[in-house]
CSV table of C-alpha atoms and ligand atoms in Angstrom, one decimal:
chain,number,residue,atom,x,y,z
A,1,UNK,CA,104.0,156.8,150.2
A,2,UNK,CA,106.4,154.6,148.3
A,3,UNK,CA,110.1,155.4,148.3
A,4,UNK,CA,110.9,157.1,145.0
A,5,UNK,CA,114.4,157.9,145.9
A,6,UNK,CA,113.3,161.2,147.3
A,7,UNK,CA,115.1,164.2,145.8
A,8,UNK,CA,117.8,162.2,144.1
A,9,UNK,CA,117.7,163.4,140.5
A,10,UNK,CA,119.1,161.1,137.8
A,11,UNK,CA,122.2,162.2,135.9
A,12,UNK,CA,120.9,162.6,132.3
A,13,UNK,CA,122.8,160.2,130.1
A,14,UNK,CA,124.9,159.2,133.1
A,15,UNK,CA,127.3,162.0,132.1
A,16,UNK,CA,130.5,162.0,134.2
A,17,UNK,CA,129.2,159.2,136.4
A,18,UNK,CA,132.1,156.9,137.4
A,19,UNK,CA,130.7,153.4,137.0
A,20,UNK,CA,133.8,151.1,137.0
A,21,UNK,CA,137.5,150.9,137.8
A,22,UNK,CA,139.5,149.9,134.7
A,23,UNK,CA,143.1,149.7,133.6
A,24,UNK,CA,142.2,149.0,130.0
A,25,UNK,CA,141.9,152.5,128.6
A,26,UNK,CA,141.6,156.1,129.7
A,27,UNK,CA,140.0,159.1,127.9
A,28,UNK,CA,141.0,162.6,129.0
A,29,UNK,CA,138.4,164.8,127.4
A,30,UNK,CA,140.0,168.0,128.5
A,31,UNK,CA,143.5,167.4,127.2
A,32,UNK,CA,142.3,165.2,124.3
A,33,UNK,CA,144.3,162.1,125.2
A,34,UNK,CA,143.6,158.4,125.0
A,35,UNK,CA,145.6,155.7,126.7
A,36,UNK,CA,145.5,151.9,126.2
A,37,UNK,CA,146.9,150.1,129.3
A,38,UNK,CA,149.1,153.2,129.9
A,39,UNK,CA,150.3,153.7,126.3
A,40,UNK,CA,149.5,156.9,124.4
A,41,UNK,CA,147.3,156.2,121.3
A,42,UNK,CA,149.7,158.4,119.3
A,43,UNK,CA,152.5,155.9,120.0
A,44,UNK,CA,150.4,152.9,119.2
A,45,UNK,CA,148.8,154.1,116.0
A,46,UNK,CA,151.2,153.3,113.2
A,47,UNK,CA,153.7,151.5,115.4
A,48,UNK,CA,151.7,148.7,116.9
A,49,UNK,CA,149.8,146.1,114.9
A,50,UNK,CA,146.2,145.3,115.8
A,51,UNK,CA,147.4,141.9,117.0
A,52,UNK,CA,149.8,143.6,119.4
A,53,UNK,CA,147.0,145.9,120.6
A,54,UNK,CA,144.6,143.0,121.3
A,55,UNK,CA,147.4,141.3,123.3
A,56,UNK,CA,148.0,144.6,125.2
A,57,UNK,CA,144.3,145.2,126.0
A,58,UNK,CA,143.8,141.6,127.2
A,59,UNK,CA,147.1,141.0,129.0
A,60,UNK,CA,148.0,144.5,130.2
A,61,UNK,CA,151.4,144.5,128.5
A,62,UNK,CA,152.9,144.5,125.0
A,63,UNK,CA,153.9,141.1,123.5
A,64,UNK,CA,157.5,140.2,122.7
A,65,UNK,CA,158.2,139.6,119.0
A,66,UNK,CA,157.8,135.8,119.5
A,67,UNK,CA,154.6,136.2,121.4
A,68,UNK,CA,153.2,138.6,118.8
A,69,UNK,CA,153.9,136.1,116.0
A,70,UNK,CA,152.4,133.2,118.0
A,71,UNK,CA,149.3,135.2,118.9
A,72,UNK,CA,148.8,136.4,115.3
A,73,UNK,CA,149.0,132.8,114.1
A,74,UNK,CA,146.6,131.6,116.8
A,75,UNK,CA,144.0,134.3,115.9
A,76,UNK,CA,144.2,133.7,112.2
A,77,UNK,CA,143.7,130.0,112.8
A,78,UNK,CA,140.4,130.8,114.5
A,79,UNK,CA,139.0,132.9,111.7
A,80,UNK,CA,136.8,130.3,110.0
A,81,UNK,CA,133.1,130.2,110.8
A,82,UNK,CA,130.9,127.1,111.5
A,83,UNK,CA,129.1,126.1,108.3
A,84,UNK,CA,125.7,126.7,110.0
A,85,UNK,CA,126.6,130.3,110.6
A,86,UNK,CA,127.7,130.7,107.0
A,87,UNK,CA,124.3,129.2,106.0
A,88,UNK,CA,122.5,131.7,108.1
A,89,UNK,CA,124.4,134.5,106.4
A,90,UNK,CA,123.1,133.2,103.1
A,91,UNK,CA,119.6,133.2,104.4
A,92,UNK,CA,119.5,136.9,105.4
A,93,UNK,CA,117.7,139.2,102.9
A,94,UNK,CA,120.1,141.2,100.8
A,95,UNK,CA,119.0,144.5,102.2
A,96,UNK,CA,119.1,143.7,105.9
A,97,UNK,CA,121.7,145.8,107.7
A,98,UNK,CA,125.1,144.1,108.2
A,99,UNK,CA,125.0,145.2,111.9
A,100,UNK,CA,121.7,143.3,112.3
A,101,UNK,CA,123.3,140.3,110.7
A,102,UNK,CA,126.4,140.6,112.8
A,103,UNK,CA,124.3,140.7,116.0
A,104,UNK,CA,122.5,137.6,115.0
A,105,UNK,CA,125.6,135.8,113.9
A,106,UNK,CA,127.5,136.4,117.1
A,107,UNK,CA,124.5,135.2,119.1
A,108,UNK,CA,124.4,132.1,116.8
A,109,UNK,CA,128.1,131.4,117.3
A,110,UNK,CA,127.4,130.7,120.9
A,111,UNK,CA,125.4,127.6,119.9
A,112,UNK,CA,128.4,126.1,118.1
A,113,UNK,CA,131.1,127.2,120.6
A,114,UNK,CA,132.2,124.2,122.8
A,115,UNK,CA,133.0,126.7,125.6
A,116,UNK,CA,129.8,128.7,125.3
A,117,UNK,CA,128.4,128.0,128.8
A,118,UNK,CA,131.7,127.7,130.6
A,119,UNK,CA,132.7,130.9,132.4
A,120,UNK,CA,136.0,129.7,133.8
A,121,UNK,CA,139.0,131.8,132.9
A,122,UNK,CA,140.6,129.2,130.5
A,123,UNK,CA,137.3,128.8,128.6
A,124,UNK,CA,136.8,132.6,128.4
A,125,UNK,CA,140.4,133.0,127.1
A,126,UNK,CA,139.6,130.5,124.3
A,127,UNK,CA,136.3,132.2,123.5
A,128,UNK,CA,138.0,135.6,123.4
A,129,UNK,CA,140.5,134.5,120.8
A,130,UNK,CA,137.7,132.8,118.7
A,131,UNK,CA,135.4,135.8,118.8
A,132,UNK,CA,138.0,138.4,118.0
A,133,UNK,CA,138.9,136.3,114.9
A,134,UNK,CA,135.4,135.3,113.9
A,135,UNK,CA,133.7,138.7,113.9
A,136,UNK,CA,135.8,140.1,111.0
A,137,UNK,CA,135.1,136.9,109.1
A,138,UNK,CA,131.3,137.3,109.5
A,139,UNK,CA,131.5,140.8,107.9
A,140,UNK,CA,133.9,139.7,105.1
A,141,UNK,CA,131.8,136.5,104.3
A,142,UNK,CA,128.5,138.4,104.4
A,143,UNK,CA,129.8,140.8,101.8
A,144,UNK,CA,131.2,138.0,99.6
A,145,UNK,CA,127.9,136.1,99.8
A,146,UNK,CA,125.9,139.2,98.9
A,147,UNK,CA,128.2,139.9,95.9
A,148,UNK,CA,127.5,136.3,94.7
A,149,UNK,CA,131.2,135.3,95.3
A,150,UNK,CA,132.7,132.4,97.1
A,151,UNK,CA,133.9,133.0,100.7
A,152,UNK,CA,137.7,132.9,101.1
A,153,UNK,CA,139.9,131.2,103.7
A,154,UNK,CA,142.3,133.4,105.7
A,155,UNK,CA,145.9,133.7,104.4
A,156,UNK,CA,148.1,132.3,107.2
A,157,UNK,CA,150.8,134.9,106.4
A,158,UNK,CA,148.6,137.9,107.2
A,159,UNK,CA,147.2,139.1,110.5
A,160,UNK,CA,143.5,139.5,111.3
A,161,UNK,CA,143.2,143.0,109.8
A,162,UNK,CA,144.9,142.4,106.5
A,163,UNK,CA,143.0,139.1,106.2
A,164,UNK,CA,139.8,140.9,106.8
A,165,UNK,CA,140.5,143.1,103.7
A,166,UNK,CA,141.7,140.2,101.7
A,167,UNK,CA,138.7,138.0,102.6
A,168,UNK,CA,136.2,140.8,102.0
A,169,UNK,CA,137.6,142.1,98.7
A,170,UNK,CA,139.3,139.0,97.3
A,171,UNK,CA,142.5,140.9,96.5
A,172,UNK,CA,145.4,141.2,99.0
A,173,UNK,CA,145.8,144.7,100.4
A,174,UNK,CA,148.8,146.7,99.2
A,175,UNK,CA,151.3,148.1,101.7
A,176,UNK,CA,149.4,151.4,102.2
A,177,UNK,CA,146.1,149.6,102.6
A,178,UNK,CA,147.6,147.2,105.1
A,179,UNK,CA,149.0,150.0,107.2
A,180,UNK,CA,145.8,152.0,107.0
A,181,UNK,CA,143.7,149.0,108.1
A,182,UNK,CA,146.0,148.3,111.0
A,183,UNK,CA,145.8,151.9,112.2
A,184,UNK,CA,142.0,151.9,111.8
A,185,UNK,CA,141.7,148.7,113.8
A,186,UNK,CA,144.1,149.9,116.5
A,187,UNK,CA,142.2,153.2,116.9
A,188,UNK,CA,138.8,151.6,117.2
A,189,UNK,CA,139.9,148.9,119.6
A,190,UNK,CA,138.8,150.5,122.9
A,191,UNK,CA,137.4,153.7,124.3
A,192,UNK,CA,136.8,153.4,128.0
A,193,UNK,CA,133.1,153.3,129.2
A,194,UNK,CA,131.3,154.2,126.0
A,195,UNK,CA,127.7,153.1,125.5
A,196,UNK,CA,128.4,149.7,123.9
A,197,UNK,CA,131.2,148.8,126.4
A,198,UNK,CA,129.0,149.8,129.3
A,199,UNK,CA,126.3,147.5,127.8
A,200,UNK,CA,128.8,144.6,127.6
A,201,UNK,CA,129.8,145.2,131.2
A,202,UNK,CA,126.2,145.3,132.4
A,203,UNK,CA,125.5,142.0,130.7
A,204,UNK,CA,128.7,140.4,132.0
A,205,UNK,CA,127.9,141.6,135.5
A,206,UNK,CA,124.9,139.2,135.5
A,207,UNK,CA,127.6,136.5,134.8
A,208,UNK,CA,125.9,135.8,131.5
A,209,UNK,CA,128.3,134.4,128.9
A,210,UNK,CA,130.7,136.3,126.6
A,211,UNK,CA,128.6,135.8,123.5
A,212,UNK,CA,125.6,137.3,125.3
A,213,UNK,CA,127.6,140.4,126.4
A,214,UNK,CA,129.0,140.8,122.9
A,215,UNK,CA,125.6,140.5,121.1
A,216,UNK,CA,124.3,143.3,123.4
A,217,UNK,CA,127.3,145.5,122.8
A,218,UNK,CA,126.8,145.1,119.0
A,219,UNK,CA,123.2,146.2,119.4
A,220,UNK,CA,124.3,149.3,121.3
A,221,UNK,CA,127.0,150.2,118.8
A,222,UNK,CA,124.5,150.2,115.9
A,223,UNK,CA,122.8,153.5,116.8
A,224,UNK,CA,123.6,156.7,114.9
A,225,UNK,CA,124.7,158.4,118.1
A,226,UNK,CA,127.4,155.8,118.6
A,227,UNK,CA,129.0,153.6,116.0
A,228,UNK,CA,126.3,154.1,113.4
A,229,UNK,CA,127.6,157.6,112.7
A,230,UNK,CA,130.4,156.5,110.3
A,231,UNK,CA,128.0,155.2,107.6
A,232,UNK,CA,126.0,158.4,107.8
A,233,UNK,CA,129.2,160.5,107.4
A,234,UNK,CA,130.0,158.8,104.1
A,235,UNK,CA,126.4,159.2,102.9
A,236,UNK,CA,126.7,162.9,103.7
A,237,UNK,CA,130.1,163.3,101.9
A,238,UNK,CA,128.8,161.5,98.8
A,239,UNK,CA,125.8,163.7,98.8
A,240,UNK,CA,127.8,166.9,98.6
A,241,UNK,CA,128.5,167.8,95.0
A,242,UNK,CA,131.9,169.6,95.5
A,243,UNK,CA,134.1,171.6,97.8
A,244,UNK,CA,132.5,174.9,96.7
A,245,UNK,CA,129.0,173.9,97.9
A,246,UNK,CA,130.1,172.3,101.1
A,247,UNK,CA,129.8,175.3,103.4
A,248,UNK,CA,126.2,176.0,102.2
A,249,UNK,CA,125.3,172.3,102.6
A,250,UNK,CA,126.5,172.2,106.2
A,251,UNK,CA,124.9,175.5,107.1
A,252,UNK,CA,121.6,174.3,105.7
A,253,UNK,CA,121.8,171.2,107.9
A,254,UNK,CA,122.6,173.2,111.0
A,255,UNK,CA,119.8,175.7,110.2
A,256,UNK,CA,117.4,172.7,110.1
A,257,UNK,CA,118.8,171.6,113.5
A,258,UNK,CA,120.3,168.5,112.0
A,259,UNK,CA,123.3,166.9,113.7
A,260,UNK,CA,126.4,166.6,111.6
A,261,UNK,CA,127.5,163.0,112.0
A,262,UNK,CA,131.1,162.4,113.0
A,263,UNK,CA,131.3,165.6,115.1
A,264,UNK,CA,131.0,166.2,118.8
A,265,UNK,CA,131.7,163.9,121.7
A,266,UNK,CA,130.4,163.2,125.2
A,267,UNK,CA,133.9,163.3,126.7
A,268,UNK,CA,136.3,165.2,124.4
A,269,UNK,CA,136.2,168.9,124.5
A,270,UNK,CA,139.1,169.0,122.1
A,271,UNK,CA,139.7,167.1,118.9
A,272,UNK,CA,139.3,163.4,119.3
A,273,UNK,CA,143.0,162.2,119.2
A,274,UNK,CA,142.1,159.3,116.9
A,275,UNK,CA,140.9,161.8,114.2
A,276,UNK,CA,144.5,163.0,113.6
A,277,UNK,CA,145.7,159.6,112.3
A,278,UNK,CA,142.5,158.9,110.4
A,279,UNK,CA,142.7,162.3,108.7
A,280,UNK,CA,146.2,161.5,107.5
A,281,UNK,CA,145.3,158.1,106.1
A,282,UNK,CA,142.1,159.5,104.6
A,283,UNK,CA,144.3,162.0,102.6
A,284,UNK,CA,146.8,159.3,101.6
A,285,UNK,CA,144.2,156.8,100.5
A,286,UNK,CA,141.9,159.3,98.8
A,287,UNK,CA,145.0,160.5,96.8
A,288,UNK,CA,146.1,156.9,96.0
A,289,UNK,CA,142.6,156.1,94.7
A,290,UNK,CA,142.0,159.3,92.7
A,291,UNK,CA,139.3,160.5,95.1
A,292,UNK,CA,141.1,163.5,96.5
A,293,UNK,CA,137.8,165.5,96.3
A,294,UNK,CA,136.3,163.4,99.0
A,295,UNK,CA,139.2,164.3,101.4
A,296,UNK,CA,138.9,168.0,100.3
A,297,UNK,CA,135.1,168.0,101.0
A,298,UNK,CA,135.8,166.4,104.4
A,299,UNK,CA,138.3,169.1,105.3
A,300,UNK,CA,135.8,171.8,104.3
A,301,UNK,CA,133.1,170.2,106.4
A,302,UNK,CA,135.5,170.1,109.3
A,303,UNK,CA,136.1,173.8,108.9
A,304,UNK,CA,132.5,174.7,108.5
A,305,UNK,CA,131.3,172.8,111.6
A,306,UNK,CA,134.1,174.2,113.7
A,307,UNK,CA,133.3,177.8,112.6
A,308,UNK,CA,129.5,177.4,113.1
A,309,UNK,CA,129.4,175.2,116.3
A,310,UNK,CA,132.9,175.0,117.7
A,311,UNK,CA,132.7,171.2,117.5
A,312,UNK,CA,135.5,168.9,116.4
A,313,UNK,CA,135.5,165.7,114.4
A,314,UNK,CA,135.4,162.4,116.3
A,315,UNK,CA,136.7,159.0,115.3
A,316,UNK,CA,133.8,158.4,112.9
A,317,UNK,CA,134.4,161.3,110.6
A,318,UNK,CA,137.7,160.4,108.9
A,319,UNK,CA,137.2,156.7,109.4
A,320,UNK,CA,134.4,157.0,106.8
A,321,UNK,CA,136.7,158.1,103.9
A,322,UNK,CA,139.4,155.7,105.0
A,323,UNK,CA,137.0,152.8,104.8
A,324,UNK,CA,135.5,154.0,101.6
A,325,UNK,CA,139.0,154.3,100.0
A,326,UNK,CA,139.8,150.8,101.2
A,327,UNK,CA,136.8,149.6,99.1
A,328,UNK,CA,134.5,148.9,102.0
A,329,UNK,CA,130.8,149.8,101.2
A,330,UNK,CA,129.3,152.3,103.7
A,331,UNK,CA,126.7,149.9,105.1
A,332,UNK,CA,129.6,147.8,106.5
A,333,UNK,CA,131.4,150.7,108.2
A,334,UNK,CA,129.8,150.2,111.6
A,335,UNK,CA,130.4,146.5,111.4
A,336,UNK,CA,134.1,147.1,110.8
A,337,UNK,CA,134.1,149.3,113.9
A,338,UNK,CA,132.5,146.4,115.8
A,339,UNK,CA,135.2,144.0,114.5
A,340,UNK,CA,137.9,146.1,116.1
A,341,UNK,CA,135.9,147.0,119.2
A,342,UNK,CA,135.3,143.3,119.9
A,343,UNK,CA,138.8,143.3,121.4
A,344,UNK,CA,138.0,146.1,123.8
A,345,UNK,CA,134.5,144.7,124.6
A,346,UNK,CA,136.2,141.4,125.5
A,347,UNK,CA,138.8,143.1,127.6
A,348,UNK,CA,136.1,144.8,129.6
A,349,UNK,CA,134.0,141.7,129.9
A,350,UNK,CA,137.0,139.8,131.3
A,351,UNK,CA,137.8,142.7,133.7
A,352,UNK,CA,134.2,142.7,134.9
A,353,UNK,CA,134.2,138.9,135.5
A,354,UNK,CA,137.4,139.2,137.4
A,355,UNK,CA,136.0,141.6,140.0
A,356,UNK,CA,132.3,141.4,139.6
A,357,UNK,CA,129.3,143.0,141.3
A,358,UNK,CA,126.0,143.0,139.6
A,359,UNK,CA,125.4,146.4,137.9
A,360,UNK,CA,122.0,147.4,139.0
A,361,UNK,CA,121.4,151.2,139.4
A,362,UNK,CA,118.1,152.6,140.5
A,363,UNK,CA,115.6,155.2,139.2
A,364,UNK,CA,113.5,158.1,140.5
A,365,UNK,CA,109.8,157.3,140.3
A,366,UNK,CA,107.9,160.2,138.6
A,367,UNK,CA,104.7,158.4,137.8
A,368,UNK,CA,101.3,158.6,139.6
A,369,UNK,CA,100.7,156.9,143.0
A,370,UNK,CA,97.6,155.6,144.9
A,371,UNK,CA,95.5,155.1,141.7
A,372,UNK,CA,92.2,153.3,142.4
A,373,UNK,CA,92.0,149.9,140.6
A,374,UNK,CA,88.9,149.8,138.3
A,375,UNK,CA,87.6,146.3,137.2
A,376,UNK,CA,88.0,145.9,133.4
A,377,UNK,CA,84.2,146.0,132.6
A,378,UNK,CA,83.9,149.4,134.3
A,379,UNK,CA,86.9,151.1,132.6
A,380,UNK,CA,86.5,153.9,130.1
A,381,UNK,CA,89.2,154.8,127.7
B,1,COA,N1,126.1,168.4,115.1
B,1,COA,C1,125.5,169.5,115.5
B,1,COA,N2,125.3,169.9,116.8
B,1,COA,C2,125.9,169.1,117.7
B,1,COA,C3,126.6,167.9,117.4
B,1,COA,C4,126.7,167.5,116.0
B,1,COA,N3,127.3,166.4,115.7
B,1,COA,N4,127.0,167.3,118.5
B,1,COA,C5,126.6,168.1,119.5
B,1,COA,N5,125.9,169.1,119.0
B,1,COA,C6,125.3,170.2,119.8
B,1,COA,C7,123.9,169.8,120.3
B,1,COA,O1,122.9,170.2,119.4
B,1,COA,C8,123.9,170.6,121.6
B,1,COA,O2,123.6,172.0,121.2
B,1,COA,P1,122.5,172.8,122.0
B,1,COA,O3,123.0,172.8,123.4
B,1,COA,O4,122.5,174.1,121.3
B,1,COA,O5,121.3,172.0,121.9
B,1,COA,C9,125.3,170.6,122.1
B,1,COA,O6,126.1,170.4,121.0
B,1,COA,C10,125.5,169.5,123.1
B,1,COA,O7,125.1,168.2,122.5
B,1,COA,P2,124.6,167.0,123.4
B,1,COA,O8,123.7,166.1,122.5
B,1,COA,O9,124.0,167.4,124.7
B,1,COA,O10,125.9,166.3,123.6
B,1,COA,P3,126.0,164.8,124.1
B,1,COA,O11,127.2,164.7,124.9
B,1,COA,O12,124.8,164.2,124.6
B,1,COA,O13,126.2,164.0,122.7
B,1,COA,C11,127.1,163.0,120.8
B,1,COA,C12,127.4,163.5,122.2
B,1,COA,C13,128.3,162.2,120.3
B,1,COA,C14,125.9,162.0,120.9
B,1,COA,C15,126.7,164.2,119.8
B,1,COA,O14,127.9,165.0,119.7
B,1,COA,C16,126.3,163.7,118.5
B,1,COA,O15,125.1,163.4,118.3
B,1,COA,N6,127.2,163.6,117.5
B,1,COA,C17,126.9,163.1,116.2
B,1,COA,C18,126.9,161.6,116.2
B,1,COA,C19,128.3,161.0,116.2
B,1,COA,O16,129.1,161.4,115.5
B,1,COA,N7,128.4,160.0,117.1
B,1,COA,C20,129.7,159.3,117.2
B,1,COA,C21,130.3,159.7,118.6
B,1,COA,S1,131.9,159.0,118.7
């Protein structure tokens, strides 16, 4: 009788399983709080730039003003892509999903990174800076190429997030747009051991390189149960004719046992603390762009889902209208999430390398045993 781990039942979805020690971020699902390196997300959103947040996640402390400026300039200087990767972006069919392109592009970047196979801390630090700068450029450049427009160089006066908007749209963001983009990037930067971060840590635990871990994480984020939800939120909102029909639309979905994207969470039993800030910027941006009805429909959806299911919005719900009002097409929403989360993934990859043990859980065998082997010519279907 083989050992099938006896009576040890697996924890479905690994819910509540503690799989790592981390100082990068902490989610308290009962009280609805999120910390980055000890700082409350409510203090960081709107007060810290994305550059500062990346520094915080990687270094464990906030930068001084001089450090922040130097780090901003260093990151912006790394935003350009190798010409071969740009060429690959041009070769992708126009209807392929930006997340599929991003996954390929990050994997391809490894082939042109002088430090790709070097896993020493100094090399990993260089790759970290390159990747957090290059991922937003991949998305911006892909969009420009698909619009038949020339790709743009980063503006050395902007940070990564304002440059992303500028390089994608071709017009510099106004003050509200810059602020909203910073907040969006800060809020998506890390979230403890979610599916994609866990994927990154599993890959890093084999001591594979940073590009490998990041490509895997992008693959995990793509799914509709994870980062892919934000695109579907926008598609739903755009499908609802007006506020008056919203309740019936949502009830119809729930009666058909459909999930409402942008709601529910594995860990939060309260509202996702990130939703508060995104709701505010959704209102401000929708108003500023004469699309207040999209915000009003979102509020009505929120009310209907809470009444029917007792479920709250997660980060993806209001990030959809924020991105839409910033002029980002829905098919790019998940990739924008990935651009920000690259910072968190890298923080976790570095943390994993620093104190590594191969992540290799086990399973309970529930298949047949002792089957008799039948030679191929005697087998029946
Ligand atoms: N819409 C409708 N019902 C939902 C729901 C949603 N968005 N999220 C959870 N539920 C319901 C489930 O149907 C289930 O109800 P049941 O017990 O009557 O079957 C119950 O809530 C528990 O759901 P479960 O799938 O077990 O929770 P989970 O922890 O495995 O899933 C998510 C968490 C995030 C995958 C889930 O909430 C979801 O699918 N949300 C929509 C996708 C999304 O927004 N993802 C982004 C997450 S940040």
